[in-house]
Short mmCIF file of C-alpha atoms in Angstrom, two decimals:
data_model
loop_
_atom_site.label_atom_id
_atom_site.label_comp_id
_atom_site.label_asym_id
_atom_site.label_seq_id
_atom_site.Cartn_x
_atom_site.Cartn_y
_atom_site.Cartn_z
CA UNK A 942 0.00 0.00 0.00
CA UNK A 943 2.72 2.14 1.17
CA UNK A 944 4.77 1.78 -2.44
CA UNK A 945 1.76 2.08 -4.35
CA UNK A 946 1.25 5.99 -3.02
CA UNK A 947 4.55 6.69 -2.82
CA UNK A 948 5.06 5.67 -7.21
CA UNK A 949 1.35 7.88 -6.94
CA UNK A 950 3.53 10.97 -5.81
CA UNK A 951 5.88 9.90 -7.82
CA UNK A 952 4.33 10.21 -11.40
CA UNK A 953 2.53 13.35 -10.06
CA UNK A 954 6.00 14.77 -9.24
CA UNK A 955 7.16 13.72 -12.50
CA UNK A 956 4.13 15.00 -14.26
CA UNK A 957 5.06 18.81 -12.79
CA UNK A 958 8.64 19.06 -13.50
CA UNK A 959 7.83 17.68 -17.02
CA UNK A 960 4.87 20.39 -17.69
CA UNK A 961 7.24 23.27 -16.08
CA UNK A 962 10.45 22.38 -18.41
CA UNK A 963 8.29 22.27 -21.60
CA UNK A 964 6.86 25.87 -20.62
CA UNK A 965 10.15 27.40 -20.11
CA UNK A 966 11.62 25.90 -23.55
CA UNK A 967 8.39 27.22 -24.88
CA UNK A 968 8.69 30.98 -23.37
CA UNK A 969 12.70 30.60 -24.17
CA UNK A 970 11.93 29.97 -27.71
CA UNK A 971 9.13 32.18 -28.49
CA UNK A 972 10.93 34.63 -26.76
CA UNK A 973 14.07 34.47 -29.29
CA UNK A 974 11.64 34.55 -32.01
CA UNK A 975 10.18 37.91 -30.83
CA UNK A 976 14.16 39.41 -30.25
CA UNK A 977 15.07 38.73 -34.08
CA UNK A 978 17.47 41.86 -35.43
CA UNK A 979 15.94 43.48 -37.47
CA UNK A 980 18.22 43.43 -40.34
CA UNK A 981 17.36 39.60 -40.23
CA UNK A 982 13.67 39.81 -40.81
CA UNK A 983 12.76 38.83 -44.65
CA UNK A 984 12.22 41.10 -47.11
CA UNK A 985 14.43 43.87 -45.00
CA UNK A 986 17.54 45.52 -46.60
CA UNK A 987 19.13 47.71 -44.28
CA UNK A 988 21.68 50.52 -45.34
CA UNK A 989 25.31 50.79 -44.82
CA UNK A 990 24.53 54.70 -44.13
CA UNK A 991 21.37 56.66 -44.04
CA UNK A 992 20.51 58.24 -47.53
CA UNK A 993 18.27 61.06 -47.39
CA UNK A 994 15.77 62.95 -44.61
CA UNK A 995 12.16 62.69 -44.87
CA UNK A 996 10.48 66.00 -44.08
CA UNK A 997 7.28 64.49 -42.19
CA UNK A 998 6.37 65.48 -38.82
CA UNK A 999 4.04 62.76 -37.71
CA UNK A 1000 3.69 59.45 -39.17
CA UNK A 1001 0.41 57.52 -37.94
CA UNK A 1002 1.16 53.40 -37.60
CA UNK A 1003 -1.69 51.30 -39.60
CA UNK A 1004 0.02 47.77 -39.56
CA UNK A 1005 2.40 46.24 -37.07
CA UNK A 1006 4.73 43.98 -38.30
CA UNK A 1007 5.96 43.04 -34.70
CA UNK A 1008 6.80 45.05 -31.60
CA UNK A 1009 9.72 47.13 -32.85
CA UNK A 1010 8.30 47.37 -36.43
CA UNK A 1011 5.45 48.81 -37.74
CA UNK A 1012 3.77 50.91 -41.33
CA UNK A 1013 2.70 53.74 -41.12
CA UNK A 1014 1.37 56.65 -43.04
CA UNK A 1015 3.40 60.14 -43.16
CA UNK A 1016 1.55 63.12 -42.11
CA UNK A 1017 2.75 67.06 -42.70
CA UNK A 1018 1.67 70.09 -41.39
CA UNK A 1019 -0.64 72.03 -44.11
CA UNK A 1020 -1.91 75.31 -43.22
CA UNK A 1021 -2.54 74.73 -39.84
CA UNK A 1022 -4.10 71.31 -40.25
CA UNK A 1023 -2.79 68.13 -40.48
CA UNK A 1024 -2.96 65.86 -43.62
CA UNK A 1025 -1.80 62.51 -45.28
CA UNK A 1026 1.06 64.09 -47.68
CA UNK A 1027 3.53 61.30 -48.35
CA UNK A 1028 4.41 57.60 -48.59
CA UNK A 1029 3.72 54.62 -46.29
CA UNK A 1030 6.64 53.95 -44.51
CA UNK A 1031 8.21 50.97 -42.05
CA UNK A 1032 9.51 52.35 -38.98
CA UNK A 1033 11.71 50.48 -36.90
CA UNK A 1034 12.71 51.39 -33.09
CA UNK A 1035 14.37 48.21 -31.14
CA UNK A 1036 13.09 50.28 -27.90
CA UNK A 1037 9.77 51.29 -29.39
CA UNK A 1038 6.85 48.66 -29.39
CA UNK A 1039 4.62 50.01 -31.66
CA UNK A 1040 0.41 49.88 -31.54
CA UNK A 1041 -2.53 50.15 -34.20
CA UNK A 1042 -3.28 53.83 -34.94
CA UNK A 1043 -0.30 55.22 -33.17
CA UNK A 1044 0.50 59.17 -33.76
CA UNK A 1045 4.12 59.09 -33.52
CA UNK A 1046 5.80 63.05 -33.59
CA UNK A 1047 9.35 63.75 -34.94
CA UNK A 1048 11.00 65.46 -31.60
CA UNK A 1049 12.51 68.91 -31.84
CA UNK A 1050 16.25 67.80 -32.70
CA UNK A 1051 15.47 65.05 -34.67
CA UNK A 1052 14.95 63.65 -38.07
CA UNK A 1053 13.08 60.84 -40.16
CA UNK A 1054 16.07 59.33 -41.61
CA UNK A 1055 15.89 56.24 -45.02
CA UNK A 1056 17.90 53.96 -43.61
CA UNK A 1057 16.46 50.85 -45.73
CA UNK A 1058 13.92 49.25 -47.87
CA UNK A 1059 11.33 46.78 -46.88
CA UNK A 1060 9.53 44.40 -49.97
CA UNK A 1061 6.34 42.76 -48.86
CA UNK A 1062 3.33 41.42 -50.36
CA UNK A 1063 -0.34 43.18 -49.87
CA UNK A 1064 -3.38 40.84 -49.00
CA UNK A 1065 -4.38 41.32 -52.68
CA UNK A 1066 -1.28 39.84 -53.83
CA UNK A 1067 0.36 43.11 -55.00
CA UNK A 1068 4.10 43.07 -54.29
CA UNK A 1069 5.37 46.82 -52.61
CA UNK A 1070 8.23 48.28 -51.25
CA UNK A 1071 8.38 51.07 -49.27
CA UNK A 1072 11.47 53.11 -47.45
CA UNK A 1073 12.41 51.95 -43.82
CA UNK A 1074 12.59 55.20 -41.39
CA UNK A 1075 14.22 55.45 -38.45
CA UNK A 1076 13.87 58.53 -35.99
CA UNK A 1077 17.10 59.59 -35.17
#
C-alpha cells in the first residue's frame, strides 16, 4: 500500500517538473523569435549609411509587423491642419513597441532618416516596397 502511493507521488512529481520544463523551452523559444534583429527579418535591406531625410512630422502606424516594427502613413503640417502628404513607410525602433493607430511626432532635434527598404506582399497579392525610417 505504502509503495503504491509513494510511485502515486511519484508520477505526479514527474508530471510537474515535465509540464514546467516544456513551458520554459516554450517561453525561451518564443521569446528568441520575438528578439530577431531586425536586419534579419525577410524582405528587409538595411543601409550601410542613411541616404536622405524625410520631411514628415508625424507618421500615424496602420500595420504592425511586430513590436519594434510597424507601417505607417506620413503626415505634414498644411496650413494649420494636419494631412496625409507622403508615402507609407516601415519604422523600426528596437526600444519602441509600436500599436494600431499610433500618432508618432518627430522630436525637436530630430529627423526621419531612409535607412532601408522593406519588400512585402499586400493581402491582394500586390508586391510593394516602401522606405524603412528610423527617428534619429
Amino acid at each position: 500500500m505504502k509503495k503504491n502511493i509513494l510511485l502515486y507521488f511519484a508520477g505526479v512529481l514527474t508530471g510537474i517538473v515535465l509540464t514546467l520544463l516544456t513551458a520554459i523551452l516554450f517561453a525561451k523559444s518564443n521569446l528568441q523569435n520575438n528578439n530577431t534583429p531586425i536586419e534579419t527579418y525577410p524582405g528587409i535591406t538595411i543601409f550601410d549609411q542613411p541616404t536622405d531625410t524625410l520631411e514628415f512630422s508625424q507618421f500615424r502606424v496602420f500595420q504592425v509587423i511586430k513590436d519594434n516594427m510597424a507601417l505607417a502613413d506620413c503626415y505634414g503640417d498644411c496650413v494649420g491642419a494636419t494631412v496625409l502628404t507622403g508615402p507609407t513607410v516601415l519604422l523600426i525602433d528596437e526600444d519602441k513597441y509600436y500599436y494600431d493607430d499610433e500618432i508618432i511626432d518627430v522630436p525637436q532635434g530630430m529627423r526621419a532618416m531612409h535607412v532601408g527598404v522593406f519588400q512585402y506582399q499586400t493581402n491582394q497579392g500586390t508586391d510593394k516596397t516602401v522606405p524603412v525610417i528610423k527617428i534619429m
